[in-house]
């Protein structure tokens, strides 16, 4: 049986691995398909070092993103309450509903930082008052904010 060859992938290949992954494949597969199509290169010590450096840079970038999200969470907690003004009818009932876009705009006006509206979860808001909403800032960081719905 032939010895297997270690290859570092240049592109993600279904059922084999993602970009930068170190995989062991049959020598014919590497020699006849992966290397000629520039989908992978033979793993040498220099290439493995480059892969490790790329992984470390990516890890540092993800850590910086998480720290920025934590700082944004602290800023939202410090502000505490965001006010959204809506047209009101009888019995403090509002016309329409409060949308995630309105909440995102209110946060941007106060903090000067953008929040993705798709990461905002709102309760059912049909009257004026105070409501709790959650804002997903990062896959591991979620902030809870208070929204005050007030008449125009």
PDB file of C-alpha atoms in Angstrom:
ATOM      1  CA  UNK A   1       0.000   0.000   0.000  1.00  0.00           C
ATOM      2  CA  UNK A   2       1.324   3.423  -0.948  1.00  0.00           C
ATOM      3  CA  UNK A   3       2.277   5.967   1.686  1.00  0.00           C
ATOM      4  CA  UNK A   4      -0.117   8.907   2.160  1.00  0.00           C
ATOM      5  CA  UNK A   5       0.985  12.476   1.443  1.00  0.00           C
ATOM      6  CA  UNK A   6       0.350  15.522   3.613  1.00  0.00           C
ATOM      7  CA  UNK A   7      -1.192  18.440   1.725  1.00  0.00           C
ATOM      8  CA  UNK A   8      -2.113  21.968   2.849  1.00  0.00           C
ATOM      9  CA  UNK A   9      -5.314  23.038   1.077  1.00  0.00           C
ATOM     10  CA  UNK A  10      -5.399  26.368  -0.775  1.00  0.00           C
ATOM     11  CA  UNK A  11      -9.186  26.209  -1.206  1.00  0.00           C
ATOM     12  CA  UNK A  12     -11.995  24.519   0.681  1.00  0.00           C
ATOM     13  CA  UNK A  13     -12.825  21.128  -0.773  1.00  0.00           C
ATOM     14  CA  UNK A  14     -16.077  19.396   0.084  1.00  0.00           C
ATOM     15  CA  UNK A  15     -15.580  16.298   2.293  1.00  0.00           C
ATOM     16  CA  UNK A  16     -11.820  16.951   2.525  1.00  0.00           C
ATOM     17  CA  UNK A  17     -11.233  20.176   4.442  1.00  0.00           C
ATOM     18  CA  UNK A  18     -11.267  23.965   4.611  1.00  0.00           C
ATOM     19  CA  UNK A  19      -8.685  26.453   3.353  1.00  0.00           C
ATOM     20  CA  UNK A  20      -5.403  26.057   5.240  1.00  0.00           C
ATOM     21  CA  UNK A  21      -6.241  22.596   6.572  1.00  0.00           C
ATOM     22  CA  UNK A  22      -3.526  19.950   6.748  1.00  0.00           C
ATOM     23  CA  UNK A  23      -4.893  16.721   5.259  1.00  0.00           C
ATOM     24  CA  UNK A  24      -3.465  13.333   4.332  1.00  0.00           C
ATOM     25  CA  UNK A  25      -4.407  12.073   0.878  1.00  0.00           C
ATOM     26  CA  UNK A  26      -3.306   9.391  -1.526  1.00  0.00           C
ATOM     27  CA  UNK A  27      -0.203  10.338  -3.542  1.00  0.00           C
ATOM     28  CA  UNK A  28      -2.033   9.955  -6.875  1.00  0.00           C
ATOM     29  CA  UNK A  29      -4.871  12.251  -5.767  1.00  0.00           C
ATOM     30  CA  UNK A  30      -2.333  14.886  -4.733  1.00  0.00           C
ATOM     31  CA  UNK A  31      -0.102  14.502  -7.794  1.00  0.00           C
ATOM     32  CA  UNK A  32      -2.870  14.218 -10.426  1.00  0.00           C
ATOM     33  CA  UNK A  33      -5.615  16.468  -9.081  1.00  0.00           C
ATOM     34  CA  UNK A  34      -4.865  18.723  -6.094  1.00  0.00           C
ATOM     35  CA  UNK A  35      -1.453  20.087  -7.076  1.00  0.00           C
ATOM     36  CA  UNK A  36      -2.070  20.652 -10.835  1.00  0.00           C
ATOM     37  CA  UNK A  37      -5.357  22.482 -10.105  1.00  0.00           C
ATOM     38  CA  UNK A  38      -3.613  24.525  -7.370  1.00  0.00           C
ATOM     39  CA  UNK A  39      -6.087  23.295  -4.751  1.00  0.00           C
ATOM     40  CA  UNK A  40      -3.276  22.281  -2.419  1.00  0.00           C
ATOM     41  CA  UNK A  41       0.485  22.176  -1.903  1.00  0.00           C
ATOM     42  CA  UNK A  42       2.722  19.557  -0.361  1.00  0.00           C
ATOM     43  CA  UNK A  43       3.244  20.276   3.326  1.00  0.00           C
ATOM     44  CA  UNK A  44       6.802  21.417   4.044  1.00  0.00           C
ATOM     45  CA  UNK A  45       8.084  22.967   7.263  1.00  0.00           C
ATOM     46  CA  UNK A  46       7.970  26.470   5.730  1.00  0.00           C
ATOM     47  CA  UNK A  47       4.399  26.077   4.527  1.00  0.00           C
ATOM     48  CA  UNK A  48       3.314  24.671   7.894  1.00  0.00           C
ATOM     49  CA  UNK A  49       4.871  27.735   9.561  1.00  0.00           C
ATOM     50  CA  UNK A  50       2.907  30.022   7.223  1.00  0.00           C
ATOM     51  CA  UNK A  51      -0.314  28.158   8.043  1.00  0.00           C
ATOM     52  CA  UNK A  52       0.334  28.554  11.775  1.00  0.00           C
ATOM     53  CA  UNK A  53       0.997  32.289  11.318  1.00  0.00           C
ATOM     54  CA  UNK A  54      -2.280  32.690   9.395  1.00  0.00           C
ATOM     55  CA  UNK A  55      -4.164  30.811  12.099  1.00  0.00           C
ATOM     56  CA  UNK A  56      -2.626  32.998  14.811  1.00  0.00           C
ATOM     57  CA  UNK A  57      -3.554  36.201  12.908  1.00  0.00           C
ATOM     58  CA  UNK A  58      -7.112  34.945  12.489  1.00  0.00           C
ATOM     59  CA  UNK A  59      -7.309  34.075  16.200  1.00  0.00           C
ATOM     60  CA  UNK A  60      -6.056  37.571  17.106  1.00  0.00           C
ATOM     61  CA  UNK A  61      -8.608  39.176  14.759  1.00  0.00           C
ATOM     62  CA  UNK A  62     -11.484  37.174  16.282  1.00  0.00           C
ATOM     63  CA  UNK A  63     -10.321  38.087  19.784  1.00  0.00           C
ATOM     64  CA  UNK A  64     -10.223  41.792  18.847  1.00  0.00           C
ATOM     65  CA  UNK A  65     -13.766  41.568  17.412  1.00  0.00           C
ATOM     66  CA  UNK A  66     -15.021  39.966  20.631  1.00  0.00           C
ATOM     67  CA  UNK A  67     -13.342  42.649  22.774  1.00  0.00           C
ATOM     68  CA  UNK A  68     -14.915  45.385  20.638  1.00  0.00           C
ATOM     69  CA  UNK A  69     -18.324  43.736  21.082  1.00  0.00           C
ATOM     70  CA  UNK A  70     -17.776  43.590  24.865  1.00  0.00           C
ATOM     71  CA  UNK A  71     -16.927  47.312  24.867  1.00  0.00           C
ATOM     72  CA  UNK A  72     -20.071  48.059  22.845  1.00  0.00           C
ATOM     73  CA  UNK A  73     -22.121  45.983  25.324  1.00  0.00           C
ATOM     74  CA  UNK A  74     -20.713  48.066  28.182  1.00  0.00           C
ATOM     75  CA  UNK A  75     -21.573  51.279  26.328  1.00  0.00           C
ATOM     76  CA  UNK A  76     -25.153  50.095  25.777  1.00  0.00           C
ATOM     77  CA  UNK A  77     -25.472  49.118  29.445  1.00  0.00           C
ATOM     78  CA  UNK A  78     -24.148  52.539  30.532  1.00  0.00           C
ATOM     79  CA  UNK A  79     -26.705  54.395  28.416  1.00  0.00           C
ATOM     80  CA  UNK A  80     -29.457  52.150  29.696  1.00  0.00           C
ATOM     81  CA  UNK A  81     -32.568  53.386  27.890  1.00  0.00           C
ATOM     82  CA  UNK A  82     -33.408  54.296  24.311  1.00  0.00           C
ATOM     83  CA  UNK A  83     -36.520  56.293  23.437  1.00  0.00           C
ATOM     84  CA  UNK A  84     -38.586  55.686  20.334  1.00  0.00           C
ATOM     85  CA  UNK A  85     -41.433  58.082  19.537  1.00  0.00           C
ATOM     86  CA  UNK A  86     -44.563  56.745  17.838  1.00  0.00           C
ATOM     87  CA  UNK A  87     -47.973  58.147  16.962  1.00  0.00           C
ATOM     88  CA  UNK A  88     -50.481  57.169  19.667  1.00  0.00           C
ATOM     89  CA  UNK A  89     -54.234  56.506  19.500  1.00  0.00           C
ATOM     90  CA  UNK A  90     -56.796  55.661  22.185  1.00  0.00           C
ATOM     91  CA  UNK A  91     -55.675  53.892  25.348  1.00  0.00           C
ATOM     92  CA  UNK A  92     -51.967  54.478  24.784  1.00  0.00           C
ATOM     93  CA  UNK A  93     -52.045  52.130  21.765  1.00  0.00           C
ATOM     94  CA  UNK A  94     -49.483  52.945  19.092  1.00  0.00           C
ATOM     95  CA  UNK A  95     -50.137  52.989  15.369  1.00  0.00           C
ATOM     96  CA  UNK A  96     -48.116  50.282  13.686  1.00  0.00           C
ATOM     97  CA  UNK A  97     -45.309  48.592  15.579  1.00  0.00           C
ATOM     98  CA  UNK A  98     -41.778  49.281  16.694  1.00  0.00           C
ATOM     99  CA  UNK A  99     -39.377  47.691  14.197  1.00  0.00           C
ATOM    100  CA  UNK A 100     -35.835  46.457  14.638  1.00  0.00           C
ATOM    101  CA  UNK A 101     -34.738  49.115  12.134  1.00  0.00           C
ATOM    102  CA  UNK A 102     -36.083  51.876  14.393  1.00  0.00           C
ATOM    103  CA  UNK A 103     -34.256  50.406  17.384  1.00  0.00           C
ATOM    104  CA  UNK A 104     -31.014  50.125  15.373  1.00  0.00           C
ATOM    105  CA  UNK A 105     -31.355  53.775  14.295  1.00  0.00           C
ATOM    106  CA  UNK A 106     -32.001  54.891  17.891  1.00  0.00           C
ATOM    107  CA  UNK A 107     -28.878  53.039  19.060  1.00  0.00           C
ATOM    108  CA  UNK A 108     -26.808  54.558  16.249  1.00  0.00           C
ATOM    109  CA  UNK A 109     -27.986  58.092  17.044  1.00  0.00           C
ATOM    110  CA  UNK A 110     -27.047  57.777  20.726  1.00  0.00           C
ATOM    111  CA  UNK A 111     -23.836  55.721  20.496  1.00  0.00           C
ATOM    112  CA  UNK A 112     -22.570  56.557  16.968  1.00  0.00           C
ATOM    113  CA  UNK A 113     -22.028  52.828  16.434  1.00  0.00           C
ATOM    114  CA  UNK A 114     -23.943  50.677  13.983  1.00  0.00           C
ATOM    115  CA  UNK A 115     -25.858  47.619  15.151  1.00  0.00           C
ATOM    116  CA  UNK A 116     -27.139  44.986  12.745  1.00  0.00           C
ATOM    117  CA  UNK A 117     -30.930  45.100  12.911  1.00  0.00           C
ATOM    118  CA  UNK A 118     -31.101  41.329  12.288  1.00  0.00           C
ATOM    119  CA  UNK A 119     -29.421  40.780  15.660  1.00  0.00           C
ATOM    120  CA  UNK A 120     -32.113  42.666  17.571  1.00  0.00           C
ATOM    121  CA  UNK A 121     -34.912  40.693  19.245  1.00  0.00           C
ATOM    122  CA  UNK A 122     -37.989  42.660  20.293  1.00  0.00           C
ATOM    123  CA  UNK A 123     -41.052  41.650  22.303  1.00  0.00           C
ATOM    124  CA  UNK A 124     -44.538  42.361  20.941  1.00  0.00           C
ATOM    125  CA  UNK A 125     -44.927  46.141  21.315  1.00  0.00           C
ATOM    126  CA  UNK A 126     -48.437  47.528  20.899  1.00  0.00           C
ATOM    127  CA  UNK A 127     -48.623  50.266  23.562  1.00  0.00           C
ATOM    128  CA  UNK A 128     -46.445  52.983  25.002  1.00  0.00           C
ATOM    129  CA  UNK A 129     -44.236  51.970  27.902  1.00  0.00           C
ATOM    130  CA  UNK A 130     -40.960  50.285  28.725  1.00  0.00           C
ATOM    131  CA  UNK A 131     -39.785  47.096  27.030  1.00  0.00           C
ATOM    132  CA  UNK A 132     -36.667  44.908  27.202  1.00  0.00           C
ATOM    133  CA  UNK A 133     -34.884  43.953  23.981  1.00  0.00           C
ATOM    134  CA  UNK A 134     -31.795  41.866  23.299  1.00  0.00           C
ATOM    135  CA  UNK A 135     -29.060  42.875  20.870  1.00  0.00           C
ATOM    136  CA  UNK A 136     -26.664  40.256  19.530  1.00  0.00           C
ATOM    137  CA  UNK A 137     -23.351  42.064  19.030  1.00  0.00           C
ATOM    138  CA  UNK A 138     -21.148  38.994  18.457  1.00  0.00           C
ATOM    139  CA  UNK A 139     -21.807  35.242  18.406  1.00  0.00           C
ATOM    140  CA  UNK A 140     -20.700  35.121  22.070  1.00  0.00           C
ATOM    141  CA  UNK A 141     -21.815  38.604  23.236  1.00  0.00           C
ATOM    142  CA  UNK A 142     -25.439  39.638  23.777  1.00  0.00           C
ATOM    143  CA  UNK A 143     -26.591  42.886  25.386  1.00  0.00           C
ATOM    144  CA  UNK A 144     -29.958  43.648  26.949  1.00  0.00           C
ATOM    145  CA  UNK A 145     -31.351  47.148  26.494  1.00  0.00           C
ATOM    146  CA  UNK A 146     -34.461  48.963  27.627  1.00  0.00           C
ATOM    147  CA  UNK A 147     -36.690  50.688  25.101  1.00  0.00           C
ATOM    148  CA  UNK A 148     -39.128  53.422  26.018  1.00  0.00           C
ATOM    149  CA  UNK A 149     -41.966  53.860  23.559  1.00  0.00           C
ATOM    150  CA  UNK A 150     -43.312  57.391  23.951  1.00  0.00           C
ATOM    151  CA  UNK A 151     -45.979  59.431  22.142  1.00  0.00           C
ATOM    152  CA  UNK A 152     -44.959  61.949  19.502  1.00  0.00           C
TER     153      UNK A 152
END
